[in-house]
Coordinates of C-alpha atoms and ligand atoms in Angstrom, one line a residue:
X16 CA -34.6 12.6 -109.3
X17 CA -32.5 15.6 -109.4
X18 CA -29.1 15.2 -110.5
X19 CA -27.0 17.9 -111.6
X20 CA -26.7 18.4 -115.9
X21 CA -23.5 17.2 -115.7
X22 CA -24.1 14.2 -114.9
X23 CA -27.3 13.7 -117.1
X24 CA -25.1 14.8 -120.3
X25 CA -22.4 13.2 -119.5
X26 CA -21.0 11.2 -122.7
X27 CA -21.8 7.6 -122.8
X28 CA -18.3 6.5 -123.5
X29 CA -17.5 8.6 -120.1
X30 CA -19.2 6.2 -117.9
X31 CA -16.8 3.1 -116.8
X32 CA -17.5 -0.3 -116.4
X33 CA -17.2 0.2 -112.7
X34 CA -19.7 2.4 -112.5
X35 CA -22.0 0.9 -114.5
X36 CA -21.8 -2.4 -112.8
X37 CA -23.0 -0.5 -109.7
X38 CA -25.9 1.0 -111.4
X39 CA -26.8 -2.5 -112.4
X40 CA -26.3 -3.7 -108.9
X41 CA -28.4 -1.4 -107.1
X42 CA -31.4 -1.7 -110.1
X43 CA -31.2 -5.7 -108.9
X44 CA -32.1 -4.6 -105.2
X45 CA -35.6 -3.3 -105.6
X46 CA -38.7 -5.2 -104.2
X47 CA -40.5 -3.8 -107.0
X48 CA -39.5 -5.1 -110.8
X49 CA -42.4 -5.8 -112.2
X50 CA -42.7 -9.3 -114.4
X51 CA -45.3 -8.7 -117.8
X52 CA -44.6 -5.3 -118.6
X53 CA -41.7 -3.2 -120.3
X54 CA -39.5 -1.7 -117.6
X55 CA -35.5 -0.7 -118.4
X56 CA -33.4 -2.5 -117.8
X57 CA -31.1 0.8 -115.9
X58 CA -31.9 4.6 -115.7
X59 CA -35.2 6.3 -116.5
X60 CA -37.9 5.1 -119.1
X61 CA -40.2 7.4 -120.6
X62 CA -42.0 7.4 -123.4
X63 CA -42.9 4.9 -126.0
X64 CA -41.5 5.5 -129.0
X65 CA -41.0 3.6 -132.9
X66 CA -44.2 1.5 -132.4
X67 CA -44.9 -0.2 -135.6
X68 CA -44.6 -3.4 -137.6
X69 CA -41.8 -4.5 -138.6
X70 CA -40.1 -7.6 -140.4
X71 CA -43.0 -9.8 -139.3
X72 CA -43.5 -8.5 -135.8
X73 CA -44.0 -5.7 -133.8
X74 CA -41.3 -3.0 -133.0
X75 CA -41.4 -0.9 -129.8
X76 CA -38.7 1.1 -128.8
X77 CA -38.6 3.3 -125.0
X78 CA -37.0 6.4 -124.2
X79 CA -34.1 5.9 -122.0
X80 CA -31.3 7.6 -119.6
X81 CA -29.8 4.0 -118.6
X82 CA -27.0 5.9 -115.9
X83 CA -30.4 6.8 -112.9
X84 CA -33.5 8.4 -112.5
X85 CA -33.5 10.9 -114.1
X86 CA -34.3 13.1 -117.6
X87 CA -30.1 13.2 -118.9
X88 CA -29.0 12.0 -122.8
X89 CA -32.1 10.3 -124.2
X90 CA -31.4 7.0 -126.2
X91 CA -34.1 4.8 -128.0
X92 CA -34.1 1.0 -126.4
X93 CA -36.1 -1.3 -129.2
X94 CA -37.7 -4.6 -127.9
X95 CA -39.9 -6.7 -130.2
X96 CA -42.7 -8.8 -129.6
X97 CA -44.6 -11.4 -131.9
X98 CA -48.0 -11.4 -129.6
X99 CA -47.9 -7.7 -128.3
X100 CA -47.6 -9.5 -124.9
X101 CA -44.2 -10.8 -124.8
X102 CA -41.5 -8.2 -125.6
X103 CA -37.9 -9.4 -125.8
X104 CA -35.0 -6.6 -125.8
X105 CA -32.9 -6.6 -129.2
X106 CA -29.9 -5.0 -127.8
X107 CA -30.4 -2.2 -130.7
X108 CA -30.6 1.0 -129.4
X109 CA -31.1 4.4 -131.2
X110 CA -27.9 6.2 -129.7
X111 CA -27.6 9.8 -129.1
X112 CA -24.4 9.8 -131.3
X113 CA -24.7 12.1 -134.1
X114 CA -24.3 16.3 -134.5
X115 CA -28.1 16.1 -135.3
X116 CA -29.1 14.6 -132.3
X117 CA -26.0 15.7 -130.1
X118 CA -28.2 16.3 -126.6
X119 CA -30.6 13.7 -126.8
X120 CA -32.6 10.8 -129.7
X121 CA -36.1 12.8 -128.7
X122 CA -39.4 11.0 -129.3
X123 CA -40.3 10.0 -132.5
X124 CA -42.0 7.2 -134.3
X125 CA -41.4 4.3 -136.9
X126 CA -42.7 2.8 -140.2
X127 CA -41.8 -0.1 -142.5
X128 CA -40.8 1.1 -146.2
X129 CA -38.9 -1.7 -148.6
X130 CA -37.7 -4.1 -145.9
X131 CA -36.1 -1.3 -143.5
X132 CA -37.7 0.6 -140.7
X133 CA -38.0 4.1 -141.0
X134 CA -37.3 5.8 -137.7
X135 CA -38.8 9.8 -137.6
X136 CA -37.5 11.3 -133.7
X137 CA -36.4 14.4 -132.9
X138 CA -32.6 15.0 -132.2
X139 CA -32.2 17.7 -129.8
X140 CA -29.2 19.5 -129.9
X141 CA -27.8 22.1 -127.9
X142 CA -25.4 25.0 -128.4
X143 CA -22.4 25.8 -126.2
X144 CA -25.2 28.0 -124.2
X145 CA -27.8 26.0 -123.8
X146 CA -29.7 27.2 -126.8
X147 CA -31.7 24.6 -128.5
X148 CA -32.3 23.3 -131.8
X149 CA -34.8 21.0 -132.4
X150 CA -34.2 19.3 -135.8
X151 CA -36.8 16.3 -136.7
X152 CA -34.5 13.5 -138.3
X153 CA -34.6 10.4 -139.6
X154 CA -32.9 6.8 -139.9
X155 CA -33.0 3.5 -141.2
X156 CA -33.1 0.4 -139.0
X157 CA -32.6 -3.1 -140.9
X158 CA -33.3 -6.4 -140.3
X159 CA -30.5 -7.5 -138.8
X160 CA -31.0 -4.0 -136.7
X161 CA -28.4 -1.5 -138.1
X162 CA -29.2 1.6 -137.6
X163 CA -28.1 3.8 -140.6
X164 CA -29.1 7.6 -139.9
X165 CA -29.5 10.5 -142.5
X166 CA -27.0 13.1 -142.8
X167 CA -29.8 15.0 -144.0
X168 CA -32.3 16.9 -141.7
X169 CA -36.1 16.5 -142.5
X170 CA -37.7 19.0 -140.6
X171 CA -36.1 22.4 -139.2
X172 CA -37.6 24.5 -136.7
X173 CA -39.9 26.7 -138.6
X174 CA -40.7 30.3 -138.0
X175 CA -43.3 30.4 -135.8
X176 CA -42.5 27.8 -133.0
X177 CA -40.0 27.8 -130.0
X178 CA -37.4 25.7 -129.3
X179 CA -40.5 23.5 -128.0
X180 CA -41.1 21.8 -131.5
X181 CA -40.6 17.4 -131.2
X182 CA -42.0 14.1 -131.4
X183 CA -42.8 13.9 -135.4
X184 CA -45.2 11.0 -135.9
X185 CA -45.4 9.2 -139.8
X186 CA -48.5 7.8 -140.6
X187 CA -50.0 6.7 -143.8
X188 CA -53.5 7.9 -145.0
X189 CA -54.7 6.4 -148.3
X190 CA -51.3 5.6 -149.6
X191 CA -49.8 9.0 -148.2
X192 CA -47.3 9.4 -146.0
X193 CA -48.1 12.2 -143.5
X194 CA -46.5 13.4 -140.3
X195 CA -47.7 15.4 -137.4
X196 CA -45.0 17.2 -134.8
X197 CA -45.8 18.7 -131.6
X198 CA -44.9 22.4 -131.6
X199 CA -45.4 25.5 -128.8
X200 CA -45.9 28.7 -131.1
X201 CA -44.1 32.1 -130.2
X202 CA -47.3 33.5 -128.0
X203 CA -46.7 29.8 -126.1
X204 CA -49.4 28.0 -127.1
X205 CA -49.3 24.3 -128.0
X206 CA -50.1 22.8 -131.7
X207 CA -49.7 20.6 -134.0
X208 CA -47.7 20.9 -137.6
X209 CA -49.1 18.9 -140.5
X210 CA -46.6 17.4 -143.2
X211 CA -47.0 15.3 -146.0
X212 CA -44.1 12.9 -147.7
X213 CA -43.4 14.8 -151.5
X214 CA -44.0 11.7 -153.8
X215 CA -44.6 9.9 -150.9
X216 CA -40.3 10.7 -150.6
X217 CA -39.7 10.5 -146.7
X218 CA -36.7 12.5 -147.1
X219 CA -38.8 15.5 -148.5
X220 CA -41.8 16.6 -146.2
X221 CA -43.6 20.1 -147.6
X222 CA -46.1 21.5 -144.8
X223 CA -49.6 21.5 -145.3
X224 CA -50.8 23.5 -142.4
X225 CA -51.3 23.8 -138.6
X226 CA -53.7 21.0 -138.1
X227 CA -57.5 22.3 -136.9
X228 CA -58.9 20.2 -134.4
X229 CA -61.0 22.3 -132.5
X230 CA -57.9 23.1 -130.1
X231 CA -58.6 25.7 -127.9
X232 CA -54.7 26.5 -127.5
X233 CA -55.0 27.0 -123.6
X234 CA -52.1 24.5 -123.0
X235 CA -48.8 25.8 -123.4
X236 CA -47.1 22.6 -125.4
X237 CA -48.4 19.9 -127.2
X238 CA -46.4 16.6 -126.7
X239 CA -46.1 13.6 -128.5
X240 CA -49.5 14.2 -131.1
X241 CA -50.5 10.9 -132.9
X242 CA -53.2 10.4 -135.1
X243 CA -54.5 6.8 -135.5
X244 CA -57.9 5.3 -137.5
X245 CA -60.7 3.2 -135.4
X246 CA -63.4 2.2 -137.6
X247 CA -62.4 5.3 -140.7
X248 CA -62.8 7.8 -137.8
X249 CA -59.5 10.2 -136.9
X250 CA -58.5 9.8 -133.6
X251 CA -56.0 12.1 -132.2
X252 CA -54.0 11.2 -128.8
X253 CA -52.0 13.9 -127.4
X254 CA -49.9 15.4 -124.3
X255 CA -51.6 18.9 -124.0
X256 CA -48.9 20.3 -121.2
X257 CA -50.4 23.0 -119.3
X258 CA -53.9 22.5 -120.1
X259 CA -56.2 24.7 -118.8
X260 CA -58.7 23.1 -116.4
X261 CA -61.3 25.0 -117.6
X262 CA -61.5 23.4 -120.7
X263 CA -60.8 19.8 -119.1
X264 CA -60.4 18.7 -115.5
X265 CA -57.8 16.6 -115.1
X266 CA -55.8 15.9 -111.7
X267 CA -52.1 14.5 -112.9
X268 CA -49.3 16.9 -113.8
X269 CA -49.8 16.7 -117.2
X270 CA -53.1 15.6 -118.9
X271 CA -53.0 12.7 -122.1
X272 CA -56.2 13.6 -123.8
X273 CA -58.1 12.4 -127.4
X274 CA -61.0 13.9 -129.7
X275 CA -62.5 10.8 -131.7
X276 CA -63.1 13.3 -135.1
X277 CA -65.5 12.5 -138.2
X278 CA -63.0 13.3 -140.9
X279 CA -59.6 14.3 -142.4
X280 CA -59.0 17.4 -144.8
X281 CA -55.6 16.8 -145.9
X282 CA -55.5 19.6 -148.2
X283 CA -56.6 21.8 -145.5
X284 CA -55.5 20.1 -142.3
X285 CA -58.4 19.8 -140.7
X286 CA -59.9 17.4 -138.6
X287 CA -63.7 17.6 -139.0
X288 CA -66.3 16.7 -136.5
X289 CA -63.3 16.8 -133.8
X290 CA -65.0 16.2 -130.2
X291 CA -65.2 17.6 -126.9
X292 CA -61.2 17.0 -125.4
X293 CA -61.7 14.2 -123.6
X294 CA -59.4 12.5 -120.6
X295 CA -57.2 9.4 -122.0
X296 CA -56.9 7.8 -118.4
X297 CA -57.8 8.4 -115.1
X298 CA -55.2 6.8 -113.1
X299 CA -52.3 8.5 -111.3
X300 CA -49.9 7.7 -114.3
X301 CA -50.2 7.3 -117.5
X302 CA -48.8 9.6 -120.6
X303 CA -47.1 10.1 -124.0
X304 CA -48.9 7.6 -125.1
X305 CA -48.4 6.2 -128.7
X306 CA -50.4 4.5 -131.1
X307 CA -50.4 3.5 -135.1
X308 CA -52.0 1.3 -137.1
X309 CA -51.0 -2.3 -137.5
X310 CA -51.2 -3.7 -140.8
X311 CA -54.5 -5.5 -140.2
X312 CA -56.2 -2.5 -139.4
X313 CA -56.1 -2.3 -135.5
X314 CA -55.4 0.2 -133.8
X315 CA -52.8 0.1 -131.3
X316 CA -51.4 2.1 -128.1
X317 CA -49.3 1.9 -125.7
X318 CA -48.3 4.7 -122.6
X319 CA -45.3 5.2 -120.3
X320 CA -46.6 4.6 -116.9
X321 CA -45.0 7.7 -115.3
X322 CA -44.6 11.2 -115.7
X323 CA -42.3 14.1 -116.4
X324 CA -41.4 16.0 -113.1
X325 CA -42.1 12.9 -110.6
X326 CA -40.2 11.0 -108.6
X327 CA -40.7 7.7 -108.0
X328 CA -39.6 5.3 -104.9
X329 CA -37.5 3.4 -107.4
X330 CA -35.2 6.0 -108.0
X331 CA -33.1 4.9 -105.0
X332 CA -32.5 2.3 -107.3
X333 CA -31.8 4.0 -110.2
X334 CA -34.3 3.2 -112.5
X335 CA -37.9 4.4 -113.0
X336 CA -40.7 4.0 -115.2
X337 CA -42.7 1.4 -117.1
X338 CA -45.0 0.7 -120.2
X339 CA -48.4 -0.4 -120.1
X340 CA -49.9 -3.3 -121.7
X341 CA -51.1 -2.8 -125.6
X342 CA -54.4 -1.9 -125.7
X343 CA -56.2 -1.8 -128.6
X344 CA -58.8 1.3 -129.9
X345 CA -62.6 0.6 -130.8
X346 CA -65.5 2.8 -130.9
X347 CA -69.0 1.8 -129.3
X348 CA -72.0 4.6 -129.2
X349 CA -69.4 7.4 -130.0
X350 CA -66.9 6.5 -127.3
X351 CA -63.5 5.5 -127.4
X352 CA -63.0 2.2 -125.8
X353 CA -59.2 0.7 -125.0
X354 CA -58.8 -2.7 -123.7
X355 CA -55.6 -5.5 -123.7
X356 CA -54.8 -7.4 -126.8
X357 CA -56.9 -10.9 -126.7
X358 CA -53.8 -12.6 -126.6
X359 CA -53.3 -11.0 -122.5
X360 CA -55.5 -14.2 -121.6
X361 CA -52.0 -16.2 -122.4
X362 CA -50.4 -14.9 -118.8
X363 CA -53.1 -16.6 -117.0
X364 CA -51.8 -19.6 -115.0
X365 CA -54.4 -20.5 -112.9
X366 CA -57.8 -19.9 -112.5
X367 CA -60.5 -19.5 -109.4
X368 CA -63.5 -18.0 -108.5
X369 CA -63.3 -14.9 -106.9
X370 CA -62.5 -14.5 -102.9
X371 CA -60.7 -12.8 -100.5
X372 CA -57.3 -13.6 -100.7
X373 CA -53.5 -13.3 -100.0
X374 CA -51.5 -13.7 -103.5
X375 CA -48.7 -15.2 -104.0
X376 CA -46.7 -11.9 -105.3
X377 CA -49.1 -9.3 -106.9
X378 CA -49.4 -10.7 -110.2
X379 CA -53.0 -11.2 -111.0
X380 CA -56.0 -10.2 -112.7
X381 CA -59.4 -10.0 -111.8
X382 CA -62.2 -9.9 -114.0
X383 CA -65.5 -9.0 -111.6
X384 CA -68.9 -7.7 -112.0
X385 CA -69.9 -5.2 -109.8
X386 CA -74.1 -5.5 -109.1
X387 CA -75.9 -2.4 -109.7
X388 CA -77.1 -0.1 -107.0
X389 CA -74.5 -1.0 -104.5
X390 CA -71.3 0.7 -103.5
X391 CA -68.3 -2.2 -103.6
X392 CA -65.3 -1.5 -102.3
X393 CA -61.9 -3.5 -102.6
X394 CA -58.6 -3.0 -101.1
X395 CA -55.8 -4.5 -103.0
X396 CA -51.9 -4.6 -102.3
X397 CA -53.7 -5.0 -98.9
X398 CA -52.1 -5.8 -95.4
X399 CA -53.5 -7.4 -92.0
X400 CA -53.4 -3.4 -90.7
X401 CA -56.1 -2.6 -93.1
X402 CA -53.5 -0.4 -95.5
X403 CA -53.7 -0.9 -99.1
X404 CA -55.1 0.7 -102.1
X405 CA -58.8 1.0 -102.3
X406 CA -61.0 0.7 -105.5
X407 CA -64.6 2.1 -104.8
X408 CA -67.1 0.7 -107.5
X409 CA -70.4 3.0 -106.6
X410 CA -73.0 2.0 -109.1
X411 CA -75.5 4.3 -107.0
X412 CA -73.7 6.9 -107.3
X413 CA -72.2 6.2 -110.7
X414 CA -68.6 6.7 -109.7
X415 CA -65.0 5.1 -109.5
X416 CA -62.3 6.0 -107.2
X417 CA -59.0 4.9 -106.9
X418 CA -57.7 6.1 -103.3
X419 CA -53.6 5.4 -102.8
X420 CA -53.4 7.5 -99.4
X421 CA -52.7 4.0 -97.2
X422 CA -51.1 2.2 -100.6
X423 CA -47.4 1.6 -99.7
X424 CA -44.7 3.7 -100.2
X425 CA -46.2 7.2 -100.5
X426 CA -45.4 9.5 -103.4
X427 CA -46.5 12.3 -105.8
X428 CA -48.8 13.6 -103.0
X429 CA -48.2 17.0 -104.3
X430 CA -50.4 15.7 -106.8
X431 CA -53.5 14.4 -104.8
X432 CA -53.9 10.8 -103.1
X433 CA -57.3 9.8 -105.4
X434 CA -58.5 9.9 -108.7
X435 CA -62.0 9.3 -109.8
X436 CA -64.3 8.9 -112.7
X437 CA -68.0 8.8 -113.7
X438 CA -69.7 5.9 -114.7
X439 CA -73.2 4.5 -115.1
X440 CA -75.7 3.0 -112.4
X441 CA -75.8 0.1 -114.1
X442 CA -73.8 -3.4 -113.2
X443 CA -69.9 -2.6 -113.7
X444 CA -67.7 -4.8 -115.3
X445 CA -64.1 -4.5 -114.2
X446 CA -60.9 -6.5 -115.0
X447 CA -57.9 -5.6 -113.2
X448 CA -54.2 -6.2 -114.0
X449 CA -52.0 -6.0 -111.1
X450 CA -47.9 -6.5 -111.6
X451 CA -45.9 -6.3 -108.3
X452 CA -45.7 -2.8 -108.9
X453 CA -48.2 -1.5 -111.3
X454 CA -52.1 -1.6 -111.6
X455 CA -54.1 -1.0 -114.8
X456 CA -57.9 -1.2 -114.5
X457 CA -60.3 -1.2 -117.0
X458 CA -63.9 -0.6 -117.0
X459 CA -66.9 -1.8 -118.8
X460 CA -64.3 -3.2 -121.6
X461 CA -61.8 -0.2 -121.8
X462 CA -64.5 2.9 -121.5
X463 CA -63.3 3.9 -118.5
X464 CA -59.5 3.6 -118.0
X465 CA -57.0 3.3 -114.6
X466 CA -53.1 2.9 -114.8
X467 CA -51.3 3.4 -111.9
X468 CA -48.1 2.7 -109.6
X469 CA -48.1 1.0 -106.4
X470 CA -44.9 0.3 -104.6
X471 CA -46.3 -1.7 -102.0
X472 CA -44.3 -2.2 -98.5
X473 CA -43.3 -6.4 -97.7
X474 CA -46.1 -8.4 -97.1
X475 CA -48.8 -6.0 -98.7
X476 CA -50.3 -8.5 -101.2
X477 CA -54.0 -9.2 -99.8
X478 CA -56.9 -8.7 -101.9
X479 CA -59.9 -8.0 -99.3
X480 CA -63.5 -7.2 -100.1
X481 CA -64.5 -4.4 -98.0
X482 CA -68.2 -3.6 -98.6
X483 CA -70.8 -5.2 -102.0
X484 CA -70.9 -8.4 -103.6
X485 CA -68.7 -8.2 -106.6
X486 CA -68.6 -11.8 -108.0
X487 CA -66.0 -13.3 -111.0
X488 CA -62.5 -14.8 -111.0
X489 CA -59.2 -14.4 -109.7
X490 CA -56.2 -15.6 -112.3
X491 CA -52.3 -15.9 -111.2
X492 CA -50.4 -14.5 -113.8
X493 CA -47.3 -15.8 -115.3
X494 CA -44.6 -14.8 -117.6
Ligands
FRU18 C1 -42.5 13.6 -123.5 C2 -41.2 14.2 -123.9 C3 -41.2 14.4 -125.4 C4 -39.7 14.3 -125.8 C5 -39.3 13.3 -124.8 C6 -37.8 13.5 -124.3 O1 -42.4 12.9 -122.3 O2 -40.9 15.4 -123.3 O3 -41.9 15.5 -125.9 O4 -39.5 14.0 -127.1 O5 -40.1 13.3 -123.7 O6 -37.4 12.4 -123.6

C-alpha cells in the first residue's frame, strides 16, 4: 500500500493508543489469518531475519512496520520455537531507536557467542535530505531478551558501493566467524562483500574480498546473501533484484535464486565449482529467504511469503505478509532439495484417504502420487462455480502449473496469473500445505518448490479432482 513517508516514518512514540487500537481492530476483521505460520501481529511483515539458535531453542525474528501495509520504520519482531513448528512471540523487539539505525533496524542475521545472541542488521539512517547511510551494526540480545546495542559501528559503507549496501549475514566456517553483505557497486551492479571476524572479535571485521561466485552482475542489487553448508557443499541463497532474464527466467518481481558450489576460498573469496543460478521457488511469492546452520548440522531456511512492491488484499486490513514453514536443505544427484521439518507431521489431526472434498476451513495437507503418463489436475480453494486455484501435474509433458486466474480475490496480475516448472515423466510425488490463506507445495520431496497466497472468497474451500487419478491422503491440520 501506498501511504505517504510521513506516515511510514512517523516516530513510534507518535502513534496513540487510540490509533493503535484501531489498527488492531481492523487486523481482527480479515477472513484470512492464517493458523501454522508466522504472520504479524499489525502492519507489514517482510523478511526473516536473526534465524539461529539460541539459549536452547530456535530464534527467528521478522521485519516489521506494525502501524499498515506498508514499507515505513522497520523493527525486528523475535518469536521462538522449540520444534521449528510452533513459534511463540517473545514480546522483544529490535526497535528502530538508536542514531545508528535512526530510519529503520534493516535486515540482518543472529548468532550465539557466550550465552548472548549476537544480532548483525543494518541500521539505515537518513540525513535531513533523504541521503542514506547504510551502517552494518550490531547488538547483544540476552536471555531474558535485553537487547543491549553497540555504540560502535561494524561495517561502514565502503568506497565502491551505493547507498544500496545491507543485510550482513555471520556465519561460522571452521571456527571463523565470516559475514557476507549485500552491496550494488557504483556502475549498479549487485554483489556480495566478504568479511571475516579479526581474532574471531565480532566487533572488528577486516574485508577479504568481493566474493566470486560465478555472478554474472546483470542484476542491479543483491539482497539478503546467505551462505549455508549441505553435506560440506557452499550453498549460497540470495535476492538478485533486477536480474536479467537472460541469464535466468523467472516470472515474480524479484527472483530468490541459489548456486549449490563445490568449495570455499576464504583467503580468496571464492566460491569454487559455483553452479548454473538456479530459481529458489516457483510460486507467486516467496523471497528474502534466510537460512544458517543449526548446531546439529542441518541446514535451515525460511522465506517471507510476499514481495517488495505488491499489494496484497489484506492491506485493507492493515497487515500483510507471512513466513513459510522451515524447510530444511539436502542435496540428492547434485540438486538442492527443501522440504518441512519432520516434526510438520505434529499438525496433523486427522487422517483419510484421499477424495474429493469440502474442508472444514483450508487447513490441510495432501500428500498424493501423481501416476505417470497422465495429466492430473486439481482445483483447490475450490467453489460449486467451478473457481478456485488449479494445480496441473502433467507427467506427459513433464510439467507443473500453478494457475490463480479464477483463485479468489485477484491480485498482482501485473505480474502474470500462472507459474510453472519442469519436472520428470515419471510418477510425481506431491504434498501440499494449505493455511486459509497460503499454499506451499512441494514436489518429489522438496526438488521442485511452490509458495503461494490465496485469499480465497467465503465458501471457497472444496478440493475437486478435475482430470487423473492421483491417489494418497488428506490430513486436517491443527495448531
Ligand atoms: C529485502 C529488504 C532488505 C532490507 C529490508 C528492509 O526485502 O529490502 O534488503 O534490509 O528488506 O525492510
Amino acid at each position: 500500500m501506498n501511504l505517504p513517508q510521513e506516515i511510514r516514518y512517523k516516530a513510534y512514540a507518535d502513534w496513540t493508543a487510540d490509533e493503535i487500537t484501531k489498527i488492531k481492530e481492523n487486523v481482527a476483521k480479515s477472513p484470512w489469518h492464517v493458523t501454522y505460520h508466522i504472520e504479524p501481529k499489525t502492519g507489514l511483515l517482510n523478511d526473516p531475519n536473526g534465524f539461529s539458535y539460541f539459549n536452547g531453542k530456535f530464534s527467528l525474528f521478522y521485519q516489521n512496520w506494525p502501524f499498515g501495509a506498508a514499507h515505513g520504520l522497520k523493527q525486528w519482531v523475535h518469536t521462538e520455537s522449540e520444534d521449528l513448528v510452533h513459534f511463540t512471540e517473545t514480546g522483544v523487539v529490535l526497535l528502530p531507536d538508536h542514531p545508528h539505525d535512526s530510519h529503520g533496524a534493516y535486515s540482518g542475521s543472529a548468532y550465539e557467542i557466550d550465552d548472548k545472541l549476537f544480532l548483525f542488521y543494518t541500521g539505515n539512517v537518513r540525513d535531513e535530505n533523504w541521503v542514506r547511510d547504510p551502517l552494518q551494526i550490531g547488538a547483544w540480545m540476552d536471555k531474558e531478551g535485553h537487547i543491549e546495542k553497540f555504540e560502535e559501528v561494524l561495517i561502514q559503507q565502503p568506497d565502491d558501493v551505493t547507498e544500496h549496501f545491507r543485510d550482513p549475514q555471520i556465519f561460522d566456517y571452521q571456527g571463523q566467524f565470516y559475514a557476507i553483505v549485500g552491496a550494488q557497486s557504483l556502475e549498479k551492479s549487485g554483489f556480495i562483500k566478504l568479511y571475516k571476524a579479526t581474532n574471531n572479535n565480532i566487533k572488528q571485521w577486516e574485508f577479504i574480498g568481493n566474493l566470486e561466485f560465478g555472478g554474472k552482475g546483470s542484476e542491479y542489487m543483491i539482497e539478503c546473501p546467505n551462505l549455508v553448508f549441505v553435506d560440506n557443499h557452499p550453498v549460497l541463497l540470495y535476492s538478485p533484484q533486477g536480474l536479467d532474464k537472460s541469464e535466468l527466467n523467472y516470472d515474480n518481481i524479484y527472483p530468490n535464486t541459489y548456486k549449490i558450489c563445490q568449495s570455499f576460498d576464504t583467503q580468496n573469496a571464492i566460491l569454487k565449482g559455483a553452479s548454473e543460478i538456479q530459481n529458489l521457488d516457483y510460486g507467486f511469492e516467496a523471497y528474502a529467504t534466510q537460512g544458517f546452520n543449526a548446531p546439529d548440522g542441518r541446514a535451515l531456511i525460511v522465506s517471507w511469503i510476499g514481495g517488495p512492491d505488491v499489494d496484497y488484499p489484506t492491506d485493507q486490513y492493515d497487515y500483510q505478509g507471512a513466513m513459510s514453514l522451515v524447510k530444511e536443505l539436502s542435496i540428492r544427484d547434485g540438486k538442492l532439495y527443501q522440504y518441512p521439518v519432520e516434526a510438520i507431521k505434529e499438525l496433523r489431526s486427522t487422517e483419510e484417504t484421499f477424495v474429493e472434498k469440502t474442508t472444514t476451513d483450508n487447513c490441510y495437507e495432501l500428500d498424493l502420487t501423481f501416476p505417470a503418463n497422465e495429466i492430473g489436475e486439481l482445483l483447490l480453494f475450490a467453489d460449486t462455480k467451478g473457481n478456485g486455484l488449479r494445480l496441473i501435474v502433467d507427467t506427459i509433458n513433464g510439467k507443473v502449473t500453478l494457475d490463480r486466474s479464477q483463485a479468489g480475490v485477484q491480485y498482482a496480475t501485473d505480474f502474470g496469473t500462472t507459474r510453472q516448472c519442469d519436472i520428470t515423466t515419471n510418477k510425481t510425488q506431491v504434498r501440499i500445505f494449505v493455511d486459509k490463506s497460503i499454499i506451499e507445495i512441494f514436489i518429489n520431496k522438496g526438488e521442485k518448490v511452490f509458495t503461494s497466497r490465496v485469499f480465497p472468497e467465503a465458501g471457497q474451500t472444496g478440493i475437486k479432482l478435475l482430470a487423473g487419478q492421483p491417489t494418497g491422503t488428506y490430513f486436517e491440520l491443527k495448531y
